């Protein structure tokens, strides 16, 4: 048994959400498992779903290595399935393999620095599946910490677009780490990308990175700009990490207006151009609003990495992983606003900052820092 | 040239919606066309999209064979593509072929009573495509008038479910003509059907027709009843003609709760059971609201008959048509609340009644009545 500090999150039926750092024991790795001494783990929006969700951290009770906040409705009832469960957190991270199970794949990683996806990366140690580990060679743990979720998601969007017969994509909140990565991939692959951002400096950032189509949803000309970009690129497929409100609705409207402008005859059912938005995150927890303004040839669906990878199949996943590994410091590079250790992660200044998920302001957890 | 009365609908950019009966000329049918002396045409919800939409018929100006109403925003701007266009109306109907083009398919229909899909069925005459005509034999025009839209839509739902690997369906507003038809088809085909209605007498109606799973969305036990029906049938695919509000949202929630109750381990992403709702109508014009309460493995999409038939292919369409023809007075029988001629169709009592699209209160237009 190896002992180390680990973060846990517990939501009680009465609405108390407790995040705490506690001593944990990690058993010896078996079979395909490896035991990783974790050195760095990013706080991704997908981690915040169980870390902060909609809880009130302004009025929370803070103690060293612990915080207790209140979860409002309907989010409390909505997470009924986890009530009372003490859950680990942290999808991904990087560290050094210090023990392995007896499979050849596991043993081959002994002593190596790897990126991994243990699901409990906010921890000093983690048990990970050797098949999901990416050897980092000479790269630091910081360089490799985000080498799974964002890279595979961005590549997954391009794969999804190709599978569904598209040669152009619309992306919302496009200046994020993920968005910048997607922009680099699309430039490399010749996939046209319409980047939607909310701020001028985000637009400038993407343009400075070679983005050809960037529209600002805060501009009074937003809908016209978006229509022009859609008309030029033929983008009728989009990816939306915002989820709540009318972000996707606006894109579907613009797509429809472009399609209708190309029709020679009026149809009461709208255009016969299929329009599709994938919602892959919930930066806004408000309901998604879809107005009846784009006929009936549309679809809005959730997009999640794991089911996508299962659908894509092993060969595609291996090809994607190899591409990430070969381009870790270029196409797939991530940037961090701040580093925190496990205790600092639960202090008010940090928690109230990273929970906002501001574009380009990602935190990195260094559990031995 | 043949002359007869026909209904037209015109929406001006200033918001005036004019419905009027006018003399029209119908040219001689060419090629595959047939000229049908129309005897009966149903007013379907899909017709109301260009007939009434959201216009105000309480304060409208009524004259014989004419009504002028005001279209409010955002529906006025939303229909920009039709501004100023004088459009015919009426998807389907039945009548007798009195002239044909010179193709063999057209000539074979001469003198026969047929059901047809001309798109201008609210008329004394219509030019229809022989390939889309269904010979009615000894059946009356009233029996055959609704033999396309509802039967093919109901059959289309079952085909869609099978294509996507489902053996159970959820249906909203299930006591409609279409819903009763779907219930009969599902009973014949062994497809499990969860019928959602809003009134007790509608629930009784469906039960009296052999429906096994009927839940009332007005009951305080609605969500529990729905969960029980979904758990028993395994229905994770639904069809929703309401569109606006939270009708589909509630079904997705119930599906997710059933799926989560079967999971052995908590997942922050919700269940990995894919949940899908097709919106095929807009009985409510309000926006569709989707709450973040069923993870990311869901999809909501428009469903429209024409693109479905194109996707399904000719062989499937022919099989569906034959089944309709063989069972016109049983499985595919429709019922009407009232008959009106073209002028009566534009009188206040009729228009304010049929525009409500109340379950089981469909109108039939008899243009020579």
PDB file of N, CA, C and O in Angstrom, chain A residues 46-47 50 81-82 85 87-91 119 260 266 268-269 279-280 282 285-292 296-304 307, chain B residues 46-47 50 81-82 85 87-91 119 260 266 268-269 279-280 282 285-292 296-304 307:
ATOM      1  N   UNK A  46     -14.842  19.931 -17.361  1.00  0.00           N
ATOM      2  CA  UNK A  46     -15.515  18.664 -17.067  1.00  0.00           C
ATOM      3  C   UNK A  46     -15.268  18.225 -15.623  1.00  0.00           C
ATOM      4  O   UNK A  46     -16.072  17.499 -15.046  1.00  0.00           O
ATOM      5  N   UNK A  47     -14.150  18.658 -15.015  1.00  0.00           N
ATOM      6  CA  UNK A  47     -13.909  18.339 -13.604  1.00  0.00           C
ATOM      7  C   UNK A  47     -14.796  19.172 -12.687  1.00  0.00           C
ATOM      8  O   UNK A  47     -15.214  18.717 -11.621  1.00  0.00           O
ATOM      9  N   UNK A  50     -18.286  18.071 -10.944  1.00  0.00           N
ATOM     10  CA  UNK A  50     -18.448  17.468  -9.611  1.00  0.00           C
ATOM     11  C   UNK A  50     -17.682  18.231  -8.529  1.00  0.00           C
ATOM     12  O   UNK A  50     -17.890  18.003  -7.348  1.00  0.00           O
ATOM     13  N   UNK A  81     -28.086  11.128  -7.828  1.00  0.00           N
ATOM     14  CA  UNK A  81     -27.359   9.861  -7.960  1.00  0.00           C
ATOM     15  C   UNK A  81     -26.047   9.851  -7.184  1.00  0.00           C
ATOM     16  O   UNK A  81     -25.523   8.796  -6.871  1.00  0.00           O
ATOM     17  N   UNK A  82     -25.510  11.044  -6.838  1.00  0.00           N
ATOM     18  CA  UNK A  82     -24.236  11.062  -6.111  1.00  0.00           C
ATOM     19  C   UNK A  82     -24.399  11.417  -4.639  1.00  0.00           C
ATOM     20  O   UNK A  82     -23.404  11.486  -3.915  1.00  0.00           O
ATOM     21  N   UNK A  85     -22.187  10.092  -1.679  1.00  0.00           N
ATOM     22  CA  UNK A  85     -21.002   9.377  -2.161  1.00  0.00           C
ATOM     23  C   UNK A  85     -19.752  10.256  -2.077  1.00  0.00           C
ATOM     24  O   UNK A  85     -19.763  11.394  -2.512  1.00  0.00           O
ATOM     25  N   UNK A  87     -16.568  11.098  -3.636  1.00  0.00           N
ATOM     26  CA  UNK A  87     -16.019  10.851  -4.966  1.00  0.00           C
ATOM     27  C   UNK A  87     -14.634  11.462  -5.135  1.00  0.00           C
ATOM     28  O   UNK A  87     -14.390  12.593  -4.714  1.00  0.00           O
ATOM     29  N   UNK A  88     -13.719  10.754  -5.792  1.00  0.00           N
ATOM     30  CA  UNK A  88     -12.453  11.352  -6.203  1.00  0.00           C
ATOM     31  C   UNK A  88     -12.712  12.255  -7.407  1.00  0.00           C
ATOM     32  O   UNK A  88     -13.817  12.259  -7.955  1.00  0.00           O
ATOM     33  N   UNK A  89     -11.720  13.039  -7.818  1.00  0.00           N
ATOM     34  CA  UNK A  89     -11.919  13.946  -8.949  1.00  0.00           C
ATOM     35  C   UNK A  89     -10.618  14.129  -9.712  1.00  0.00           C
ATOM     36  O   UNK A  89      -9.534  13.794  -9.227  1.00  0.00           O
ATOM     37  N   UNK A  90     -10.740  14.697 -10.914  1.00  0.00           N
ATOM     38  CA  UNK A  90      -9.558  14.945 -11.752  1.00  0.00           C
ATOM     39  C   UNK A  90      -9.452  13.919 -12.865  1.00  0.00           C
ATOM     40  O   UNK A  90      -8.992  12.808 -12.663  1.00  0.00           O
ATOM     41  N   UNK A  91      -9.895  14.304 -14.061  1.00  0.00           N
ATOM     42  CA  UNK A  91      -9.887  13.349 -15.161  1.00  0.00           C
ATOM     43  C   UNK A  91      -8.494  12.898 -15.559  1.00  0.00           C
ATOM     44  O   UNK A  91      -8.258  11.718 -15.752  1.00  0.00           O
ATOM     45  N   UNK A 119      -9.101   9.492 -13.598  1.00  0.00           N
ATOM     46  CA  UNK A 119     -10.382   9.871 -12.991  1.00  0.00           C
ATOM     47  C   UNK A 119     -10.223  10.320 -11.549  1.00  0.00           C
ATOM     48  O   UNK A 119     -11.194  10.767 -10.937  1.00  0.00           O
ATOM     49  N   UNK A 260     -31.736  29.360 -46.603  1.00  0.00           N
ATOM     50  CA  UNK A 260     -32.960  29.886 -47.220  1.00  0.00           C
ATOM     51  C   UNK A 260     -32.613  30.866 -48.343  1.00  0.00           C
ATOM     52  O   UNK A 260     -33.275  30.899 -49.382  1.00  0.00           O
ATOM     53  N   UNK A 266     -40.206  29.277 -51.919  1.00  0.00           N
ATOM     54  CA  UNK A 266     -40.527  29.275 -50.496  1.00  0.00           C
ATOM     55  C   UNK A 266     -41.014  27.901 -50.045  1.00  0.00           C
ATOM     56  O   UNK A 266     -41.796  27.258 -50.724  1.00  0.00           O
ATOM     57  N   UNK A 268     -42.740  26.122 -46.546  1.00  0.00           N
ATOM     58  CA  UNK A 268     -43.262  26.370 -45.194  1.00  0.00           C
ATOM     59  C   UNK A 268     -42.442  25.628 -44.149  1.00  0.00           C
ATOM     60  O   UNK A 268     -42.520  25.915 -42.977  1.00  0.00           O
ATOM     61  N   UNK A 269     -41.687  24.621 -44.572  1.00  0.00           N
ATOM     62  CA  UNK A 269     -40.922  23.829 -43.615  1.00  0.00           C
ATOM     63  C   UNK A 269     -39.496  24.332 -43.445  1.00  0.00           C
ATOM     64  O   UNK A 269     -38.683  23.709 -42.787  1.00  0.00           O
ATOM     65  N   UNK A 279     -23.647  19.968 -28.368  1.00  0.00           N
ATOM     66  CA  UNK A 279     -23.345  20.620 -27.099  1.00  0.00           C
ATOM     67  C   UNK A 279     -22.381  19.715 -26.345  1.00  0.00           C
ATOM     68  O   UNK A 279     -22.709  18.568 -26.050  1.00  0.00           O
ATOM     69  N   UNK A 280     -21.170  20.213 -26.069  1.00  0.00           N
ATOM     70  CA  UNK A 280     -20.171  19.347 -25.428  1.00  0.00           C
ATOM     71  C   UNK A 280     -19.767  19.842 -24.047  1.00  0.00           C
ATOM     72  O   UNK A 280     -18.864  19.292 -23.424  1.00  0.00           O
ATOM     73  N   UNK A 282     -21.081  22.680 -20.480  1.00  0.00           N
ATOM     74  CA  UNK A 282     -22.129  23.471 -19.823  1.00  0.00           C
ATOM     75  C   UNK A 282     -21.501  24.664 -19.127  1.00  0.00           C
ATOM     76  O   UNK A 282     -21.615  24.816 -17.918  1.00  0.00           O
ATOM     77  N   UNK A 285     -25.148  27.081 -17.025  1.00  0.00           N
ATOM     78  CA  UNK A 285     -26.008  26.023 -16.491  1.00  0.00           C
ATOM     79  C   UNK A 285     -27.492  26.279 -16.764  1.00  0.00           C
ATOM     80  O   UNK A 285     -28.337  25.448 -16.470  1.00  0.00           O
ATOM     81  N   UNK A 286     -27.819  27.428 -17.345  1.00  0.00           N
ATOM     82  CA  UNK A 286     -29.217  27.727 -17.673  1.00  0.00           C
ATOM     83  C   UNK A 286     -29.715  26.752 -18.751  1.00  0.00           C
ATOM     84  O   UNK A 286     -28.914  26.130 -19.442  1.00  0.00           O
ATOM     85  N   UNK A 287     -31.048  26.608 -18.881  1.00  0.00           N
ATOM     86  CA  UNK A 287     -31.567  25.719 -19.916  1.00  0.00           C
ATOM     87  C   UNK A 287     -31.160  26.179 -21.326  1.00  0.00           C
ATOM     88  O   UNK A 287     -30.928  27.362 -21.562  1.00  0.00           O
ATOM     89  N   UNK A 288     -31.107  25.236 -22.228  1.00  0.00           N
ATOM     90  CA  UNK A 288     -30.888  25.513 -23.641  1.00  0.00           C
ATOM     91  C   UNK A 288     -32.213  25.964 -24.249  1.00  0.00           C
ATOM     92  O   UNK A 288     -33.236  25.322 -24.037  1.00  0.00           O
ATOM     93  N   UNK A 289     -32.196  27.082 -24.979  1.00  0.00           N
ATOM     94  CA  UNK A 289     -33.418  27.612 -25.592  1.00  0.00           C
ATOM     95  C   UNK A 289     -33.317  27.422 -27.105  1.00  0.00           C
ATOM     96  O   UNK A 289     -32.374  27.895 -27.740  1.00  0.00           O
ATOM     97  N   UNK A 290     -34.305  26.741 -27.675  1.00  0.00           N
ATOM     98  CA  UNK A 290     -34.342  26.553 -29.131  1.00  0.00           C
ATOM     99  C   UNK A 290     -35.616  27.181 -29.672  1.00  0.00           C
ATOM    100  O   UNK A 290     -36.714  26.745 -29.322  1.00  0.00           O
ATOM    101  N   UNK A 291     -35.489  28.214 -30.501  1.00  0.00           N
ATOM    102  CA  UNK A 291     -36.671  28.886 -31.026  1.00  0.00           C
ATOM    103  C   UNK A 291     -37.120  28.215 -32.328  1.00  0.00           C
ATOM    104  O   UNK A 291     -36.308  27.617 -33.030  1.00  0.00           O
ATOM    105  N   UNK A 292     -38.417  28.318 -32.638  1.00  0.00           N
ATOM    106  CA  UNK A 292     -38.889  27.667 -33.868  1.00  0.00           C
ATOM    107  C   UNK A 292     -38.575  28.538 -35.080  1.00  0.00           C
ATOM    108  O   UNK A 292     -39.461  29.119 -35.673  1.00  0.00           O
ATOM    109  N   UNK A 296     -37.591  22.214 -39.706  1.00  0.00           N
ATOM    110  CA  UNK A 296     -37.546  20.958 -38.957  1.00  0.00           C
ATOM    111  C   UNK A 296     -36.343  20.114 -39.334  1.00  0.00           C
ATOM    112  O   UNK A 296     -36.210  18.978 -38.902  1.00  0.00           O
ATOM    113  N   UNK A 297     -35.436  20.678 -40.156  1.00  0.00           N
ATOM    114  CA  UNK A 297     -34.277  19.886 -40.563  1.00  0.00           C
ATOM    115  C   UNK A 297     -33.055  20.305 -39.744  1.00  0.00           C
ATOM    116  O   UNK A 297     -32.112  20.899 -40.265  1.00  0.00           O
ATOM    117  N   UNK A 298     -33.108  20.028 -38.470  1.00  0.00           N
ATOM    118  CA  UNK A 298     -32.029  20.412 -37.560  1.00  0.00           C
ATOM    119  C   UNK A 298     -31.888  19.349 -36.481  1.00  0.00           C
ATOM    120  O   UNK A 298     -32.779  18.520 -36.279  1.00  0.00           O
ATOM    121  N   UNK A 299     -30.795  19.424 -35.787  1.00  0.00           N
ATOM    122  CA  UNK A 299     -30.591  18.521 -34.666  1.00  0.00           C
ATOM    123  C   UNK A 299     -29.619  19.145 -33.678  1.00  0.00           C
ATOM    124  O   UNK A 299     -28.709  19.876 -34.047  1.00  0.00           O
ATOM    125  N   UNK A 300     -29.894  18.920 -32.407  1.00  0.00           N
ATOM    126  CA  UNK A 300     -29.022  19.369 -31.324  1.00  0.00           C
ATOM    127  C   UNK A 300     -28.750  18.134 -30.473  1.00  0.00           C
ATOM    128  O   UNK A 300     -29.688  17.436 -30.089  1.00  0.00           O
ATOM    129  N   UNK A 301     -27.496  17.850 -30.217  1.00  0.00           N
ATOM    130  CA  UNK A 301     -27.175  16.620 -29.502  1.00  0.00           C
ATOM    131  C   UNK A 301     -26.010  16.850 -28.567  1.00  0.00           C
ATOM    132  O   UNK A 301     -25.196  17.747 -28.789  1.00  0.00           O
ATOM    133  N   UNK A 302     -25.946  16.051 -27.523  1.00  0.00           N
ATOM    134  CA  UNK A 302     -24.785  16.081 -26.644  1.00  0.00           C
ATOM    135  C   UNK A 302     -23.601  15.418 -27.335  1.00  0.00           C
ATOM    136  O   UNK A 302     -23.779  14.517 -28.164  1.00  0.00           O
ATOM    137  N   UNK A 303     -22.401  15.899 -27.027  1.00  0.00           N
ATOM    138  CA  UNK A 303     -21.176  15.251 -27.538  1.00  0.00           C
ATOM    139  C   UNK A 303     -20.269  15.012 -26.353  1.00  0.00           C
ATOM    140  O   UNK A 303     -19.962  15.927 -25.599  1.00  0.00           O
ATOM    141  N   UNK A 304     -19.860  13.767 -26.200  1.00  0.00           N
ATOM    142  CA  UNK A 304     -19.036  13.411 -25.054  1.00  0.00           C
ATOM    143  C   UNK A 304     -17.899  12.530 -25.565  1.00  0.00           C
ATOM    144  O   UNK A 304     -18.086  11.695 -26.444  1.00  0.00           O
ATOM    145  N   UNK A 307     -18.002   8.130 -25.275  1.00  0.00           N
ATOM    146  CA  UNK A 307     -18.807   7.421 -26.288  1.00  0.00           C
ATOM    147  C   UNK A 307     -18.293   7.662 -27.710  1.00  0.00           C
ATOM    148  O   UNK A 307     -18.343   6.760 -28.542  1.00  0.00           O
TER     149      UNK A 307
ATOM    150  N   UNK B  46     -49.800  20.771 -40.151  1.00  0.00           N
ATOM    151  CA  UNK B  46     -48.755  21.250 -41.053  1.00  0.00           C
ATOM    152  C   UNK B  46     -49.297  22.297 -42.036  1.00  0.00           C
ATOM    153  O   UNK B  46     -48.547  23.136 -42.528  1.00  0.00           O
ATOM    154  N   UNK B  47     -50.608  22.268 -42.327  1.00  0.00           N
ATOM    155  CA  UNK B  47     -51.201  23.301 -43.187  1.00  0.00           C
ATOM    156  C   UNK B  47     -51.331  24.629 -42.446  1.00  0.00           C
ATOM    157  O   UNK B  47     -51.213  25.698 -43.041  1.00  0.00           O
ATOM    158  N   UNK B  50     -48.857  27.820 -42.607  1.00  0.00           N
ATOM    159  CA  UNK B  50     -48.953  28.971 -43.518  1.00  0.00           C
ATOM    160  C   UNK B  50     -50.368  29.554 -43.572  1.00  0.00           C
ATOM    161  O   UNK B  50     -50.575  30.635 -44.086  1.00  0.00           O
ATOM    162  N   UNK B  81     -39.111  34.909 -45.675  1.00  0.00           N
ATOM    163  CA  UNK B  81     -38.939  34.285 -46.994  1.00  0.00           C
ATOM    164  C   UNK B  81     -40.245  34.252 -47.793  1.00  0.00           C
ATOM    165  O   UNK B  81     -40.232  34.134 -49.006  1.00  0.00           O
ATOM    166  N   UNK B  82     -41.417  34.381 -47.127  1.00  0.00           N
ATOM    167  CA  UNK B  82     -42.685  34.316 -47.867  1.00  0.00           C
ATOM    168  C   UNK B  82     -43.337  35.681 -48.006  1.00  0.00           C
ATOM    169  O   UNK B  82     -44.428  35.777 -48.588  1.00  0.00           O
ATOM    170  N   UNK B  85     -45.526  36.900 -51.046  1.00  0.00           N
ATOM    171  CA  UNK B  85     -45.850  35.797 -51.965  1.00  0.00           C
ATOM    172  C   UNK B  85     -47.274  35.293 -51.740  1.00  0.00           C
ATOM    173  O   UNK B  85     -47.684  35.038 -50.615  1.00  0.00           O
ATOM    174  N   UNK B  87     -49.466  32.394 -51.737  1.00  0.00           N
ATOM    175  CA  UNK B  87     -49.210  30.952 -51.706  1.00  0.00           C
ATOM    176  C   UNK B  87     -50.501  30.145 -51.678  1.00  0.00           C
ATOM    177  O   UNK B  87     -51.440  30.489 -50.967  1.00  0.00           O
ATOM    178  N   UNK B  88     -50.551  29.040 -52.416  1.00  0.00           N
ATOM    179  CA  UNK B  88     -51.653  28.090 -52.268  1.00  0.00           C
ATOM    180  C   UNK B  88     -51.441  27.298 -50.985  1.00  0.00           C
ATOM    181  O   UNK B  88     -50.387  27.401 -50.354  1.00  0.00           O
ATOM    182  N   UNK B  89     -52.427  26.506 -50.568  1.00  0.00           N
ATOM    183  CA  UNK B  89     -52.294  25.745 -49.317  1.00  0.00           C
ATOM    184  C   UNK B  89     -53.054  24.432 -49.420  1.00  0.00           C
ATOM    185  O   UNK B  89     -53.888  24.239 -50.311  1.00  0.00           O
ATOM    186  N   UNK B  90     -52.794  23.549 -48.474  1.00  0.00           N
ATOM    187  CA  UNK B  90     -53.456  22.246 -48.447  1.00  0.00           C
ATOM    188  C   UNK B  90     -52.543  21.149 -48.956  1.00  0.00           C
ATOM    189  O   UNK B  90     -52.417  20.949 -50.158  1.00  0.00           O
ATOM    190  N   UNK B  91     -51.943  20.401 -48.036  1.00  0.00           N
ATOM    191  CA  UNK B  91     -50.998  19.370 -48.461  1.00  0.00           C
ATOM    192  C   UNK B  91     -51.645  18.254 -49.268  1.00  0.00           C
ATOM    193  O   UNK B  91     -51.133  17.858 -50.297  1.00  0.00           O
ATOM    194  N   UNK B 119     -50.189  19.883 -52.606  1.00  0.00           N
ATOM    195  CA  UNK B 119     -49.672  21.108 -51.975  1.00  0.00           C
ATOM    196  C   UNK B 119     -50.607  22.293 -52.161  1.00  0.00           C
ATOM    197  O   UNK B 119     -50.371  23.363 -51.610  1.00  0.00           O
ATOM    198  N   UNK B 260     -30.289   5.958 -15.125  1.00  0.00           N
ATOM    199  CA  UNK B 260     -29.401   6.133 -13.972  1.00  0.00           C
ATOM    200  C   UNK B 260     -29.728   5.107 -12.878  1.00  0.00           C
ATOM    201  O   UNK B 260     -28.833   4.574 -12.229  1.00  0.00           O
ATOM    202  N   UNK B 266     -21.773   5.848  -9.930  1.00  0.00           N
ATOM    203  CA  UNK B 266     -22.102   7.218 -10.306  1.00  0.00           C
ATOM    204  C   UNK B 266     -21.194   7.707 -11.430  1.00  0.00           C
ATOM    205  O   UNK B 266     -20.006   7.468 -11.427  1.00  0.00           O
ATOM    206  N   UNK B 268     -20.347  11.386 -13.445  1.00  0.00           N
ATOM    207  CA  UNK B 268     -20.626  12.826 -13.494  1.00  0.00           C
ATOM    208  C   UNK B 268     -21.276  13.212 -14.817  1.00  0.00           C
ATOM    209  O   UNK B 268     -21.847  14.267 -14.949  1.00  0.00           O
ATOM    210  N   UNK B 269     -21.152  12.359 -15.834  1.00  0.00           N
ATOM    211  CA  UNK B 269     -21.693  12.686 -17.156  1.00  0.00           C
ATOM    212  C   UNK B 269     -23.100  12.140 -17.355  1.00  0.00           C
ATOM    213  O   UNK B 269     -23.644  12.213 -18.442  1.00  0.00           O
ATOM    214  N   UNK B 279     -38.764  16.133 -32.742  1.00  0.00           N
ATOM    215  CA  UNK B 279     -39.842  17.116 -32.759  1.00  0.00           C
ATOM    216  C   UNK B 279     -40.393  17.154 -34.177  1.00  0.00           C
ATOM    217  O   UNK B 279     -39.660  17.450 -35.115  1.00  0.00           O
ATOM    218  N   UNK B 280     -41.681  16.805 -34.335  1.00  0.00           N
ATOM    219  CA  UNK B 280     -42.227  16.730 -35.697  1.00  0.00           C
ATOM    220  C   UNK B 280     -43.346  17.726 -35.921  1.00  0.00           C
ATOM    221  O   UNK B 280     -44.005  17.704 -36.968  1.00  0.00           O
ATOM    222  N   UNK B 282     -45.292  21.730 -34.235  1.00  0.00           N
ATOM    223  CA  UNK B 282     -45.183  22.918 -33.393  1.00  0.00           C
ATOM    224  C   UNK B 282     -46.546  23.298 -32.854  1.00  0.00           C
ATOM    225  O   UNK B 282     -47.031  24.405 -33.090  1.00  0.00           O
ATOM    226  N   UNK B 285     -45.921  27.239 -30.127  1.00  0.00           N
ATOM    227  CA  UNK B 285     -44.935  28.037 -30.867  1.00  0.00           C
ATOM    228  C   UNK B 285     -43.850  28.616 -29.964  1.00  0.00           C
ATOM    229  O   UNK B 285     -42.898  29.230 -30.432  1.00  0.00           O
ATOM    230  N   UNK B 286     -43.972  28.406 -28.654  1.00  0.00           N
ATOM    231  CA  UNK B 286     -42.942  28.903 -27.730  1.00  0.00           C
ATOM    232  C   UNK B 286     -41.633  28.157 -27.972  1.00  0.00           C
ATOM    233  O   UNK B 286     -41.627  27.084 -28.574  1.00  0.00           O
ATOM    234  N   UNK B 287     -40.505  28.729 -27.515  1.00  0.00           N
ATOM    235  CA  UNK B 287     -39.228  28.026 -27.691  1.00  0.00           C
ATOM    236  C   UNK B 287     -39.203  26.678 -26.962  1.00  0.00           C
ATOM    237  O   UNK B 287     -39.915  26.479 -25.978  1.00  0.00           O
ATOM    238  N   UNK B 288     -38.392  25.792 -27.456  1.00  0.00           N
ATOM    239  CA  UNK B 288     -38.136  24.514 -26.809  1.00  0.00           C
ATOM    240  C   UNK B 288     -37.125  24.742 -25.685  1.00  0.00           C
ATOM    241  O   UNK B 288     -36.105  25.381 -25.905  1.00  0.00           O
ATOM    242  N   UNK B 289     -37.437  24.225 -24.497  1.00  0.00           N
ATOM    243  CA  UNK B 289     -36.550  24.397 -23.344  1.00  0.00           C
ATOM    244  C   UNK B 289     -35.914  23.053 -23.006  1.00  0.00           C
ATOM    245  O   UNK B 289     -36.623  22.078 -22.771  1.00  0.00           O
ATOM    246  N   UNK B 290     -34.601  23.017 -22.981  1.00  0.00           N
ATOM    247  CA  UNK B 290     -33.896  21.790 -22.611  1.00  0.00           C
ATOM    248  C   UNK B 290     -33.038  22.064 -21.375  1.00  0.00           C
ATOM    249  O   UNK B 290     -32.123  22.885 -21.433  1.00  0.00           O
ATOM    250  N   UNK B 291     -33.360  21.410 -20.269  1.00  0.00           N
ATOM    251  CA  UNK B 291     -32.602  21.649 -19.038  1.00  0.00           C
ATOM    252  C   UNK B 291     -31.390  20.720 -18.973  1.00  0.00           C
ATOM    253  O   UNK B 291     -31.413  19.630 -19.549  1.00  0.00           O
ATOM    254  N   UNK B 292     -30.345  21.148 -18.259  1.00  0.00           N
ATOM    255  CA  UNK B 292     -29.151  20.283 -18.180  1.00  0.00           C
ATOM    256  C   UNK B 292     -29.350  19.192 -17.145  1.00  0.00           C
ATOM    257  O   UNK B 292     -28.729  19.211 -16.102  1.00  0.00           O
ATOM    258  N   UNK B 296     -24.922  14.107 -21.238  1.00  0.00           N
ATOM    259  CA  UNK B 296     -24.599  14.583 -22.585  1.00  0.00           C
ATOM    260  C   UNK B 296     -24.906  13.535 -23.646  1.00  0.00           C
ATOM    261  O   UNK B 296     -24.580  13.708 -24.817  1.00  0.00           O
ATOM    262  N   UNK B 297     -25.553  12.429 -23.236  1.00  0.00           N
ATOM    263  CA  UNK B 297     -25.844  11.402 -24.232  1.00  0.00           C
ATOM    264  C   UNK B 297     -27.308  11.489 -24.654  1.00  0.00           C
ATOM    265  O   UNK B 297     -28.125  10.628 -24.341  1.00  0.00           O
ATOM    266  N   UNK B 298     -27.642  12.574 -25.314  1.00  0.00           N
ATOM    267  CA  UNK B 298     -29.014  12.810 -25.741  1.00  0.00           C
ATOM    268  C   UNK B 298     -28.992  13.530 -27.087  1.00  0.00           C
ATOM    269  O   UNK B 298     -27.972  14.082 -27.495  1.00  0.00           O
ATOM    270  N   UNK B 299     -30.129  13.556 -27.708  1.00  0.00           N
ATOM    271  CA  UNK B 299     -30.259  14.307 -28.947  1.00  0.00           C
ATOM    272  C   UNK B 299     -31.709  14.703 -29.166  1.00  0.00           C
ATOM    273  O   UNK B 299     -32.633  13.989 -28.774  1.00  0.00           O
ATOM    274  N   UNK B 300     -31.894  15.898 -29.698  1.00  0.00           N
ATOM    275  CA  UNK B 300     -33.216  16.401 -30.054  1.00  0.00           C
ATOM    276  C   UNK B 300     -33.114  16.840 -31.509  1.00  0.00           C
ATOM    277  O   UNK B 300     -32.198  17.580 -31.856  1.00  0.00           O
ATOM    278  N   UNK B 301     -34.022  16.373 -32.335  1.00  0.00           N
ATOM    279  CA  UNK B 301     -33.901  16.683 -33.757  1.00  0.00           C
ATOM    280  C   UNK B 301     -35.277  16.885 -34.362  1.00  0.00           C
ATOM    281  O   UNK B 301     -36.269  16.371 -33.855  1.00  0.00           O
ATOM    282  N   UNK B 302     -35.333  17.653 -35.430  1.00  0.00           N
ATOM    283  CA  UNK B 302     -36.572  17.784 -36.175  1.00  0.00           C
ATOM    284  C   UNK B 302     -36.837  16.512 -36.968  1.00  0.00           C
ATOM    285  O   UNK B 302     -35.908  15.799 -37.358  1.00  0.00           O
ATOM    286  N   UNK B 303     -38.123  16.197 -37.162  1.00  0.00           N
ATOM    287  CA  UNK B 303     -38.489  15.051 -38.003  1.00  0.00           C
ATOM    288  C   UNK B 303     -39.534  15.551 -38.993  1.00  0.00           C
ATOM    289  O   UNK B 303     -40.555  16.116 -38.600  1.00  0.00           O
ATOM    290  N   UNK B 304     -39.261  15.333 -40.261  1.00  0.00           N
ATOM    291  CA  UNK B 304     -40.147  15.837 -41.296  1.00  0.00           C
ATOM    292  C   UNK B 304     -40.347  14.722 -42.319  1.00  0.00           C
ATOM    293  O   UNK B 304     -39.409  13.999 -42.645  1.00  0.00           O
ATOM    294  N   UNK B 307     -38.084  14.557 -46.101  1.00  0.00           N
ATOM    295  CA  UNK B 307     -36.705  14.048 -46.031  1.00  0.00           C
ATOM    296  C   UNK B 307     -36.638  12.609 -45.532  1.00  0.00           C
ATOM    297  O   UNK B 307     -35.796  11.836 -45.975  1.00  0.00           O
TER     298      UNK B 307
END
